[in-house]
Amino acid sequence: MDCPSIEPKQRVLLTGGIGSGKSTVAARMRELGAEVIEADLIGHDVLEPEGAAFQAVAERWPGVIADGLVNRSELAEIVFDDETALQELEEITHPAIGREIAKRIASSNRDIVVVEVPVEPTFLDGDWTRIAVTAPLEIRVARAVSRGSKEESVRRRVSVQLEDDDWVANADYVVVNDGGRGDLLRSVDDLWGDLVEGS
């Protein structure tokens, strides 16, 4: 059931590396009543032909354009092997992602808005409640591989993301996802109670 708009909304950053379980946590929070915004999906949108970052990416890396579209796999191969290229891509895409997230937060009628992010969100301003989802590295890699990713690709992505200790250091809440799905959902439900009290 939709909640009436209350300002300021409680804004929650859901952070963690690949395979940590962020998506499961986000899905459960959506079921519980949160507005969930996935920064990754917005990142895809801004690279679409009509997206805010398409033209700049096409001009910088023309080789990743095929049939008028950004080949995200080829773009990823370039930037994950080149720190400078990754920084360039983020300088192009992150402002557009941040603007779109801000628009969606402003238009939400939920008391709690959760933004799921795979990187440190320097493109977002303001006060946030931060949740870090963590899991042992090998469990994370196994989860990502089980979803169809190649292990080499997963480990490359891990290498450019923050380590769990860094996520935890900045977090208000930590969800440790080293057990079963039921354990994770119970942890989220407990955390949700705290968020509702603070909203």
mmCIF file of the C-alpha atoms, coordinates in Angstrom:
data_MODEL
# 
_entry.id   MODEL 
# 
loop_
_atom_site.group_PDB 
_atom_site.id 
_atom_site.type_symbol 
_atom_site.label_atom_id 
_atom_site.label_alt_id 
_atom_site.label_comp_id 
_atom_site.label_asym_id 
_atom_site.label_entity_id 
_atom_site.label_seq_id 
_atom_site.pdbx_PDB_ins_code 
_atom_site.Cartn_x 
_atom_site.Cartn_y 
_atom_site.Cartn_z 
_atom_site.occupancy 
_atom_site.B_iso_or_equiv 
_atom_site.pdbx_formal_charge 
_atom_site.auth_seq_id 
_atom_site.auth_comp_id 
_atom_site.auth_asym_id 
_atom_site.auth_atom_id 
_atom_site.pdbx_PDB_model_num 
ATOM 1   C CA . MET A 1 1   ? 0.000  0.000   0.000   1.00 0.00 ? 1   MET A CA 1 
ATOM 2   C CA . ASP A 1 2   ? 1.344  3.428   -0.960  1.00 0.00 ? 2   ASP A CA 1 
ATOM 3   C CA . CYS A 1 3   ? 2.229  5.727   1.911   1.00 0.00 ? 3   CYS A CA 1 
ATOM 4   C CA . PRO A 1 4   ? 1.558  9.482   1.832   1.00 0.00 ? 4   PRO A CA 1 
ATOM 5   C CA . SER A 1 5   ? 4.518  11.667  1.025   1.00 0.00 ? 5   SER A CA 1 
ATOM 6   C CA . ILE A 1 6   ? 6.397  12.805  4.122   1.00 0.00 ? 6   ILE A CA 1 
ATOM 7   C CA . GLU A 1 7   ? 9.325  15.208  3.882   1.00 0.00 ? 7   GLU A CA 1 
ATOM 8   C CA . PRO A 1 8   ? 12.077 14.663  4.352   1.00 0.00 ? 8   PRO A CA 1 
ATOM 9   C CA . LYS A 1 9   ? 11.872 11.075  3.167   1.00 0.00 ? 9   LYS A CA 1 
ATOM 10  C CA . GLN A 1 10  ? 14.253 8.645   4.790   1.00 0.00 ? 10  GLN A CA 1 
ATOM 11  C CA . ARG A 1 11  ? 16.876 7.943   2.151   1.00 0.00 ? 11  ARG A CA 1 
ATOM 12  C CA . VAL A 1 12  ? 18.764 4.676   2.372   1.00 0.00 ? 12  VAL A CA 1 
ATOM 13  C CA . LEU A 1 13  ? 21.897 3.658   0.486   1.00 0.00 ? 13  LEU A CA 1 
ATOM 14  C CA . LEU A 1 14  ? 22.120 -0.102  0.016   1.00 0.00 ? 14  LEU A CA 1 
ATOM 15  C CA . THR A 1 15  ? 25.752 -0.926  -0.681  1.00 0.00 ? 15  THR A CA 1 
ATOM 16  C CA . GLY A 1 16  ? 27.972 -3.942  -1.181  1.00 0.00 ? 16  GLY A CA 1 
ATOM 17  C CA . GLY A 1 17  ? 30.015 -5.763  -3.783  1.00 0.00 ? 17  GLY A CA 1 
ATOM 18  C CA . ILE A 1 18  ? 28.983 -8.175  -6.491  1.00 0.00 ? 18  ILE A CA 1 
ATOM 19  C CA . GLY A 1 19  ? 27.406 -11.355 -5.126  1.00 0.00 ? 19  GLY A CA 1 
ATOM 20  C CA . SER A 1 20  ? 26.915 -9.908  -1.647  1.00 0.00 ? 20  SER A CA 1 
ATOM 21  C CA . GLY A 1 21  ? 23.137 -10.210 -1.790  1.00 0.00 ? 21  GLY A CA 1 
ATOM 22  C CA . LYS A 1 22  ? 22.127 -6.575  -2.340  1.00 0.00 ? 22  LYS A CA 1 
ATOM 23  C CA . SER A 1 23  ? 19.458 -7.503  -4.858  1.00 0.00 ? 23  SER A CA 1 
ATOM 24  C CA . THR A 1 24  ? 17.791 -9.954  -2.475  1.00 0.00 ? 24  THR A CA 1 
ATOM 25  C CA . VAL A 1 25  ? 17.848 -7.352  0.296   1.00 0.00 ? 25  VAL A CA 1 
ATOM 26  C CA . ALA A 1 26  ? 16.440 -4.722  -2.065  1.00 0.00 ? 26  ALA A CA 1 
ATOM 27  C CA . ALA A 1 27  ? 13.652 -7.034  -3.227  1.00 0.00 ? 27  ALA A CA 1 
ATOM 28  C CA . ARG A 1 28  ? 12.635 -7.764  0.352   1.00 0.00 ? 28  ARG A CA 1 
ATOM 29  C CA . MET A 1 29  ? 12.638 -4.076  1.248   1.00 0.00 ? 29  MET A CA 1 
ATOM 30  C CA . ARG A 1 30  ? 10.427 -3.398  -1.772  1.00 0.00 ? 30  ARG A CA 1 
ATOM 31  C CA . GLU A 1 31  ? 7.996  -6.059  -0.495  1.00 0.00 ? 31  GLU A CA 1 
ATOM 32  C CA . LEU A 1 32  ? 7.995  -4.357  2.893   1.00 0.00 ? 32  LEU A CA 1 
ATOM 33  C CA . GLY A 1 33  ? 7.049  -0.999  1.385   1.00 0.00 ? 33  GLY A CA 1 
ATOM 34  C CA . ALA A 1 34  ? 10.185 0.820   0.288   1.00 0.00 ? 34  ALA A CA 1 
ATOM 35  C CA . GLU A 1 35  ? 10.663 2.584   -2.999  1.00 0.00 ? 35  GLU A CA 1 
ATOM 36  C CA . VAL A 1 36  ? 13.717 0.843   -4.462  1.00 0.00 ? 36  VAL A CA 1 
ATOM 37  C CA . ILE A 1 37  ? 15.860 2.558   -7.085  1.00 0.00 ? 37  ILE A CA 1 
ATOM 38  C CA . GLU A 1 38  ? 18.577 0.487   -8.760  1.00 0.00 ? 38  GLU A CA 1 
ATOM 39  C CA . ALA A 1 39  ? 21.494 2.661   -9.821  1.00 0.00 ? 39  ALA A CA 1 
ATOM 40  C CA . ASP A 1 40  ? 22.761 -0.085  -12.156 1.00 0.00 ? 40  ASP A CA 1 
ATOM 41  C CA . LEU A 1 41  ? 19.537 -0.024  -14.171 1.00 0.00 ? 41  LEU A CA 1 
ATOM 42  C CA . ILE A 1 42  ? 19.668 3.750   -14.427 1.00 0.00 ? 42  ILE A CA 1 
ATOM 43  C CA . GLY A 1 43  ? 23.272 3.344   -15.571 1.00 0.00 ? 43  GLY A CA 1 
ATOM 44  C CA . HIS A 1 44  ? 21.966 1.176   -18.407 1.00 0.00 ? 44  HIS A CA 1 
ATOM 45  C CA . ASP A 1 45  ? 19.278 3.744   -19.259 1.00 0.00 ? 45  ASP A CA 1 
ATOM 46  C CA . VAL A 1 46  ? 21.720 6.634   -19.618 1.00 0.00 ? 46  VAL A CA 1 
ATOM 47  C CA . LEU A 1 47  ? 23.662 4.585   -22.187 1.00 0.00 ? 47  LEU A CA 1 
ATOM 48  C CA . GLU A 1 48  ? 20.615 4.018   -24.383 1.00 0.00 ? 48  GLU A CA 1 
ATOM 49  C CA . PRO A 1 49  ? 20.555 6.019   -27.662 1.00 0.00 ? 49  PRO A CA 1 
ATOM 50  C CA . GLU A 1 50  ? 18.306 8.643   -26.097 1.00 0.00 ? 50  GLU A CA 1 
ATOM 51  C CA . GLY A 1 51  ? 20.149 8.530   -22.783 1.00 0.00 ? 51  GLY A CA 1 
ATOM 52  C CA . ALA A 1 52  ? 22.041 11.440  -21.292 1.00 0.00 ? 52  ALA A CA 1 
ATOM 53  C CA . ALA A 1 53  ? 25.463 9.764   -21.567 1.00 0.00 ? 53  ALA A CA 1 
ATOM 54  C CA . PHE A 1 54  ? 25.150 8.021   -24.936 1.00 0.00 ? 54  PHE A CA 1 
ATOM 55  C CA . GLN A 1 55  ? 26.653 10.707  -27.155 1.00 0.00 ? 55  GLN A CA 1 
ATOM 56  C CA . ALA A 1 56  ? 29.669 11.348  -24.939 1.00 0.00 ? 56  ALA A CA 1 
ATOM 57  C CA . VAL A 1 57  ? 30.420 7.615   -24.627 1.00 0.00 ? 57  VAL A CA 1 
ATOM 58  C CA . ALA A 1 58  ? 30.014 7.122   -28.383 1.00 0.00 ? 58  ALA A CA 1 
ATOM 59  C CA . GLU A 1 59  ? 32.477 9.937   -29.064 1.00 0.00 ? 59  GLU A CA 1 
ATOM 60  C CA . ARG A 1 60  ? 35.005 8.706   -26.487 1.00 0.00 ? 60  ARG A CA 1 
ATOM 61  C CA . TRP A 1 61  ? 34.829 4.987   -27.389 1.00 0.00 ? 61  TRP A CA 1 
ATOM 62  C CA . PRO A 1 62  ? 33.364 4.713   -30.903 1.00 0.00 ? 62  PRO A CA 1 
ATOM 63  C CA . GLY A 1 63  ? 34.461 1.087   -31.119 1.00 0.00 ? 63  GLY A CA 1 
ATOM 64  C CA . VAL A 1 64  ? 31.835 0.012   -28.562 1.00 0.00 ? 64  VAL A CA 1 
ATOM 65  C CA . ILE A 1 65  ? 28.944 1.247   -30.715 1.00 0.00 ? 65  ILE A CA 1 
ATOM 66  C CA . ALA A 1 66  ? 27.233 -1.493  -32.748 1.00 0.00 ? 66  ALA A CA 1 
ATOM 67  C CA . ASP A 1 67  ? 23.968 -1.024  -34.633 1.00 0.00 ? 67  ASP A CA 1 
ATOM 68  C CA . GLY A 1 68  ? 23.489 2.314   -32.939 1.00 0.00 ? 68  GLY A CA 1 
ATOM 69  C CA . LEU A 1 69  ? 23.762 0.873   -29.416 1.00 0.00 ? 69  LEU A CA 1 
ATOM 70  C CA . VAL A 1 70  ? 26.457 0.794   -26.741 1.00 0.00 ? 70  VAL A CA 1 
ATOM 71  C CA . ASN A 1 71  ? 27.839 -2.722  -26.410 1.00 0.00 ? 71  ASN A CA 1 
ATOM 72  C CA . ARG A 1 72  ? 28.105 -2.690  -22.624 1.00 0.00 ? 72  ARG A CA 1 
ATOM 73  C CA . SER A 1 73  ? 30.152 -5.900  -22.508 1.00 0.00 ? 73  SER A CA 1 
ATOM 74  C CA . GLU A 1 74  ? 32.822 -4.402  -24.761 1.00 0.00 ? 74  GLU A CA 1 
ATOM 75  C CA . LEU A 1 75  ? 32.767 -1.155  -22.816 1.00 0.00 ? 75  LEU A CA 1 
ATOM 76  C CA . ALA A 1 76  ? 33.203 -3.093  -19.573 1.00 0.00 ? 76  ALA A CA 1 
ATOM 77  C CA . GLU A 1 77  ? 36.183 -4.966  -21.009 1.00 0.00 ? 77  GLU A CA 1 
ATOM 78  C CA . ILE A 1 78  ? 37.847 -1.631  -21.725 1.00 0.00 ? 78  ILE A CA 1 
ATOM 79  C CA . VAL A 1 79  ? 37.206 0.163   -18.451 1.00 0.00 ? 79  VAL A CA 1 
ATOM 80  C CA . PHE A 1 80  ? 37.773 -2.717  -16.038 1.00 0.00 ? 80  PHE A CA 1 
ATOM 81  C CA . ASP A 1 81  ? 41.314 -3.094  -17.393 1.00 0.00 ? 81  ASP A CA 1 
ATOM 82  C CA . ASP A 1 82  ? 42.087 0.624   -17.372 1.00 0.00 ? 82  ASP A CA 1 
ATOM 83  C CA . GLU A 1 83  ? 41.614 2.717   -14.231 1.00 0.00 ? 83  GLU A CA 1 
ATOM 84  C CA . THR A 1 84  ? 41.838 5.960   -16.190 1.00 0.00 ? 84  THR A CA 1 
ATOM 85  C CA . ALA A 1 85  ? 39.172 4.812   -18.654 1.00 0.00 ? 85  ALA A CA 1 
ATOM 86  C CA . LEU A 1 86  ? 36.935 3.754   -15.779 1.00 0.00 ? 86  LEU A CA 1 
ATOM 87  C CA . GLN A 1 87  ? 37.284 7.188   -14.210 1.00 0.00 ? 87  GLN A CA 1 
ATOM 88  C CA . GLU A 1 88  ? 36.439 8.810   -17.555 1.00 0.00 ? 88  GLU A CA 1 
ATOM 89  C CA . LEU A 1 89  ? 33.318 6.684   -17.917 1.00 0.00 ? 89  LEU A CA 1 
ATOM 90  C CA . GLU A 1 90  ? 32.204 7.530   -14.389 1.00 0.00 ? 90  GLU A CA 1 
ATOM 91  C CA . GLU A 1 91  ? 32.741 11.242  -15.048 1.00 0.00 ? 91  GLU A CA 1 
ATOM 92  C CA . ILE A 1 92  ? 30.388 10.909  -18.030 1.00 0.00 ? 92  ILE A CA 1 
ATOM 93  C CA . THR A 1 93  ? 27.716 8.664   -16.540 1.00 0.00 ? 93  THR A CA 1 
ATOM 94  C CA . HIS A 1 94  ? 27.597 9.415   -12.820 1.00 0.00 ? 94  HIS A CA 1 
ATOM 95  C CA . PRO A 1 95  ? 26.207 12.969  -13.024 1.00 0.00 ? 95  PRO A CA 1 
ATOM 96  C CA . ALA A 1 96  ? 23.388 11.708  -15.257 1.00 0.00 ? 96  ALA A CA 1 
ATOM 97  C CA . ILE A 1 97  ? 22.690 8.811   -12.915 1.00 0.00 ? 97  ILE A CA 1 
ATOM 98  C CA . GLY A 1 98  ? 22.657 11.155  -9.918  1.00 0.00 ? 98  GLY A CA 1 
ATOM 99  C CA . ARG A 1 99  ? 20.186 13.523  -11.574 1.00 0.00 ? 99  ARG A CA 1 
ATOM 100 C CA . GLU A 1 100 ? 17.809 10.701  -12.445 1.00 0.00 ? 100 GLU A CA 1 
ATOM 101 C CA . ILE A 1 101 ? 17.962 9.250   -8.930  1.00 0.00 ? 101 ILE A CA 1 
ATOM 102 C CA . ALA A 1 102 ? 17.201 12.678  -7.452  1.00 0.00 ? 102 ALA A CA 1 
ATOM 103 C CA . LYS A 1 103 ? 14.172 13.029  -9.743  1.00 0.00 ? 103 LYS A CA 1 
ATOM 104 C CA . ARG A 1 104 ? 12.822 9.628   -8.726  1.00 0.00 ? 104 ARG A CA 1 
ATOM 105 C CA . ILE A 1 105 ? 13.287 10.334  -5.035  1.00 0.00 ? 105 ILE A CA 1 
ATOM 106 C CA . ALA A 1 106 ? 11.475 13.662  -5.383  1.00 0.00 ? 106 ALA A CA 1 
ATOM 107 C CA . SER A 1 107 ? 8.520  12.010  -7.130  1.00 0.00 ? 107 SER A CA 1 
ATOM 108 C CA . SER A 1 108 ? 8.232  9.048   -4.729  1.00 0.00 ? 108 SER A CA 1 
ATOM 109 C CA . ASN A 1 109 ? 5.294  8.812   -2.341  1.00 0.00 ? 109 ASN A CA 1 
ATOM 110 C CA . ARG A 1 110 ? 7.010  6.336   -0.014  1.00 0.00 ? 110 ARG A CA 1 
ATOM 111 C CA . ASP A 1 111 ? 8.371  7.191   3.411   1.00 0.00 ? 111 ASP A CA 1 
ATOM 112 C CA . ILE A 1 112 ? 11.537 5.149   2.802   1.00 0.00 ? 112 ILE A CA 1 
ATOM 113 C CA . VAL A 1 113 ? 13.465 5.287   -0.468  1.00 0.00 ? 113 VAL A CA 1 
ATOM 114 C CA . VAL A 1 114 ? 16.275 2.782   -0.996  1.00 0.00 ? 114 VAL A CA 1 
ATOM 115 C CA . VAL A 1 115 ? 18.966 3.328   -3.621  1.00 0.00 ? 115 VAL A CA 1 
ATOM 116 C CA . GLU A 1 116 ? 20.922 0.183   -4.449  1.00 0.00 ? 116 GLU A CA 1 
ATOM 117 C CA . VAL A 1 117 ? 24.469 1.040   -5.547  1.00 0.00 ? 117 VAL A CA 1 
ATOM 118 C CA . PRO A 1 118 ? 27.447 -1.176  -6.498  1.00 0.00 ? 118 PRO A CA 1 
ATOM 119 C CA . VAL A 1 119 ? 30.013 1.638   -6.152  1.00 0.00 ? 119 VAL A CA 1 
ATOM 120 C CA . GLU A 1 120 ? 30.699 4.439   -3.721  1.00 0.00 ? 120 GLU A CA 1 
ATOM 121 C CA . PRO A 1 121 ? 27.991 6.923   -4.755  1.00 0.00 ? 121 PRO A CA 1 
ATOM 122 C CA . THR A 1 122 ? 29.904 10.164  -5.052  1.00 0.00 ? 122 THR A CA 1 
ATOM 123 C CA . PHE A 1 123 ? 27.146 11.293  -7.442  1.00 0.00 ? 123 PHE A CA 1 
ATOM 124 C CA . LEU A 1 124 ? 24.593 11.587  -4.606  1.00 0.00 ? 124 LEU A CA 1 
ATOM 125 C CA . ASP A 1 125 ? 24.274 14.474  -2.159  1.00 0.00 ? 125 ASP A CA 1 
ATOM 126 C CA . GLY A 1 126 ? 22.563 14.827  1.184   1.00 0.00 ? 126 GLY A CA 1 
ATOM 127 C CA . ASP A 1 127 ? 22.065 12.714  4.275   1.00 0.00 ? 127 ASP A CA 1 
ATOM 128 C CA . TRP A 1 128 ? 21.696 8.976   3.878   1.00 0.00 ? 128 TRP A CA 1 
ATOM 129 C CA . THR A 1 129 ? 21.243 5.965   6.106   1.00 0.00 ? 129 THR A CA 1 
ATOM 130 C CA . ARG A 1 130 ? 23.810 3.482   4.838   1.00 0.00 ? 130 ARG A CA 1 
ATOM 131 C CA . ILE A 1 131 ? 23.395 -0.295  4.803   1.00 0.00 ? 131 ILE A CA 1 
ATOM 132 C CA . ALA A 1 132 ? 26.298 -2.547  3.835   1.00 0.00 ? 132 ALA A CA 1 
ATOM 133 C CA . VAL A 1 133 ? 25.612 -6.108  2.719   1.00 0.00 ? 133 VAL A CA 1 
ATOM 134 C CA . THR A 1 134 ? 28.654 -8.334  3.119   1.00 0.00 ? 134 THR A CA 1 
ATOM 135 C CA . ALA A 1 135 ? 29.642 -11.939 2.487   1.00 0.00 ? 135 ALA A CA 1 
ATOM 136 C CA . PRO A 1 136 ? 32.921 -13.866 2.252   1.00 0.00 ? 136 PRO A CA 1 
ATOM 137 C CA . LEU A 1 137 ? 34.652 -13.340 -1.086  1.00 0.00 ? 137 LEU A CA 1 
ATOM 138 C CA . GLU A 1 138 ? 34.481 -16.921 -2.318  1.00 0.00 ? 138 GLU A CA 1 
ATOM 139 C CA . ILE A 1 139 ? 30.767 -17.110 -1.530  1.00 0.00 ? 139 ILE A CA 1 
ATOM 140 C CA . ARG A 1 140 ? 30.225 -13.904 -3.484  1.00 0.00 ? 140 ARG A CA 1 
ATOM 141 C CA . VAL A 1 141 ? 32.163 -15.205 -6.473  1.00 0.00 ? 141 VAL A CA 1 
ATOM 142 C CA . ALA A 1 142 ? 30.274 -18.512 -6.413  1.00 0.00 ? 142 ALA A CA 1 
ATOM 143 C CA . ARG A 1 143 ? 26.923 -16.722 -6.314  1.00 0.00 ? 143 ARG A CA 1 
ATOM 144 C CA . ALA A 1 144 ? 27.786 -14.518 -9.274  1.00 0.00 ? 144 ALA A CA 1 
ATOM 145 C CA . VAL A 1 145 ? 29.077 -17.479 -11.287 1.00 0.00 ? 145 VAL A CA 1 
ATOM 146 C CA . SER A 1 146 ? 25.906 -19.436 -10.512 1.00 0.00 ? 146 SER A CA 1 
ATOM 147 C CA . ARG A 1 147 ? 23.932 -16.606 -12.121 1.00 0.00 ? 147 ARG A CA 1 
ATOM 148 C CA . GLY A 1 148 ? 25.825 -17.060 -15.389 1.00 0.00 ? 148 GLY A CA 1 
ATOM 149 C CA . SER A 1 149 ? 28.836 -14.774 -15.056 1.00 0.00 ? 149 SER A CA 1 
ATOM 150 C CA . LYS A 1 150 ? 32.326 -15.989 -15.888 1.00 0.00 ? 150 LYS A CA 1 
ATOM 151 C CA . GLU A 1 151 ? 34.580 -16.340 -12.862 1.00 0.00 ? 151 GLU A CA 1 
ATOM 152 C CA . GLU A 1 152 ? 37.363 -14.273 -14.445 1.00 0.00 ? 152 GLU A CA 1 
ATOM 153 C CA . SER A 1 153 ? 34.915 -11.459 -15.144 1.00 0.00 ? 153 SER A CA 1 
ATOM 154 C CA . VAL A 1 154 ? 33.525 -11.593 -11.597 1.00 0.00 ? 154 VAL A CA 1 
ATOM 155 C CA . ARG A 1 155 ? 36.965 -11.409 -10.015 1.00 0.00 ? 155 ARG A CA 1 
ATOM 156 C CA . ARG A 1 156 ? 37.860 -8.495  -12.268 1.00 0.00 ? 156 ARG A CA 1 
ATOM 157 C CA . ARG A 1 157 ? 34.758 -6.614  -11.121 1.00 0.00 ? 157 ARG A CA 1 
ATOM 158 C CA . VAL A 1 158 ? 35.581 -7.424  -7.501  1.00 0.00 ? 158 VAL A CA 1 
ATOM 159 C CA . SER A 1 159 ? 39.043 -5.954  -7.991  1.00 0.00 ? 159 SER A CA 1 
ATOM 160 C CA . VAL A 1 160 ? 37.642 -2.510  -8.878  1.00 0.00 ? 160 VAL A CA 1 
ATOM 161 C CA . GLN A 1 161 ? 34.965 -2.423  -6.175  1.00 0.00 ? 161 GLN A CA 1 
ATOM 162 C CA . LEU A 1 162 ? 35.405 -1.446  -2.555  1.00 0.00 ? 162 LEU A CA 1 
ATOM 163 C CA . GLU A 1 163 ? 36.271 -4.227  -0.139  1.00 0.00 ? 163 GLU A CA 1 
ATOM 164 C CA . ASP A 1 164 ? 33.747 -5.258  2.507   1.00 0.00 ? 164 ASP A CA 1 
ATOM 165 C CA . ASP A 1 165 ? 35.759 -3.514  5.234   1.00 0.00 ? 165 ASP A CA 1 
ATOM 166 C CA . ASP A 1 166 ? 35.389 -0.230  3.374   1.00 0.00 ? 166 ASP A CA 1 
ATOM 167 C CA . TRP A 1 167 ? 31.621 -0.630  2.962   1.00 0.00 ? 167 TRP A CA 1 
ATOM 168 C CA . VAL A 1 168 ? 31.297 -1.521  6.635   1.00 0.00 ? 168 VAL A CA 1 
ATOM 169 C CA . ALA A 1 169 ? 33.404 1.417   7.799   1.00 0.00 ? 169 ALA A CA 1 
ATOM 170 C CA . ASN A 1 170 ? 30.877 3.840   6.297   1.00 0.00 ? 170 ASN A CA 1 
ATOM 171 C CA . ALA A 1 171 ? 27.725 1.904   7.210   1.00 0.00 ? 171 ALA A CA 1 
ATOM 172 C CA . ASP A 1 172 ? 25.029 2.625   9.778   1.00 0.00 ? 172 ASP A CA 1 
ATOM 173 C CA . TYR A 1 173 ? 23.831 -0.991  9.504   1.00 0.00 ? 173 TYR A CA 1 
ATOM 174 C CA . VAL A 1 174 ? 25.589 -4.153  8.348   1.00 0.00 ? 174 VAL A CA 1 
ATOM 175 C CA . VAL A 1 175 ? 23.822 -7.233  6.974   1.00 0.00 ? 175 VAL A CA 1 
ATOM 176 C CA . VAL A 1 176 ? 26.108 -10.287 6.955   1.00 0.00 ? 176 VAL A CA 1 
ATOM 177 C CA . ASN A 1 177 ? 24.933 -12.673 4.246   1.00 0.00 ? 177 ASN A CA 1 
ATOM 178 C CA . ASP A 1 178 ? 26.922 -15.837 4.897   1.00 0.00 ? 178 ASP A CA 1 
ATOM 179 C CA . GLY A 1 179 ? 24.016 -18.203 5.542   1.00 0.00 ? 179 GLY A CA 1 
ATOM 180 C CA . GLY A 1 180 ? 20.828 -19.224 3.796   1.00 0.00 ? 180 GLY A CA 1 
ATOM 181 C CA . ARG A 1 181 ? 18.174 -17.089 2.164   1.00 0.00 ? 181 ARG A CA 1 
ATOM 182 C CA . GLY A 1 182 ? 15.898 -17.409 5.188   1.00 0.00 ? 182 GLY A CA 1 
ATOM 183 C CA . ASP A 1 183 ? 18.599 -16.063 7.476   1.00 0.00 ? 183 ASP A CA 1 
ATOM 184 C CA . LEU A 1 184 ? 19.100 -13.099 5.167   1.00 0.00 ? 184 LEU A CA 1 
ATOM 185 C CA . LEU A 1 185 ? 15.401 -12.267 4.981   1.00 0.00 ? 185 LEU A CA 1 
ATOM 186 C CA . ARG A 1 186 ? 15.052 -12.389 8.758   1.00 0.00 ? 186 ARG A CA 1 
ATOM 187 C CA . SER A 1 187 ? 17.959 -9.960  9.073   1.00 0.00 ? 187 SER A CA 1 
ATOM 188 C CA . VAL A 1 188 ? 16.294 -7.608  6.606   1.00 0.00 ? 188 VAL A CA 1 
ATOM 189 C CA . ASP A 1 189 ? 12.981 -7.795  8.445   1.00 0.00 ? 189 ASP A CA 1 
ATOM 190 C CA . ASP A 1 190 ? 14.702 -6.884  11.708  1.00 0.00 ? 190 ASP A CA 1 
ATOM 191 C CA . LEU A 1 191 ? 16.504 -3.994  10.014  1.00 0.00 ? 191 LEU A CA 1 
ATOM 192 C CA . TRP A 1 192 ? 13.269 -2.785  8.448   1.00 0.00 ? 192 TRP A CA 1 
ATOM 193 C CA . GLY A 1 193 ? 11.750 -2.383  11.891  1.00 0.00 ? 193 GLY A CA 1 
ATOM 194 C CA . ASP A 1 194 ? 14.576 -0.024  12.826  1.00 0.00 ? 194 ASP A CA 1 
ATOM 195 C CA . LEU A 1 195 ? 14.142 1.979   9.621   1.00 0.00 ? 195 LEU A CA 1 
ATOM 196 C CA . VAL A 1 196 ? 10.391 2.346   10.131  1.00 0.00 ? 196 VAL A CA 1 
ATOM 197 C CA . GLU A 1 197 ? 10.959 3.627   13.645  1.00 0.00 ? 197 GLU A CA 1 
ATOM 198 C CA . GLY A 1 198 ? 13.388 6.201   12.277  1.00 0.00 ? 198 GLY A CA 1 
ATOM 199 C CA . SER A 1 199 ? 11.225 7.358   9.392   1.00 0.00 ? 199 SER A CA 1 
# 
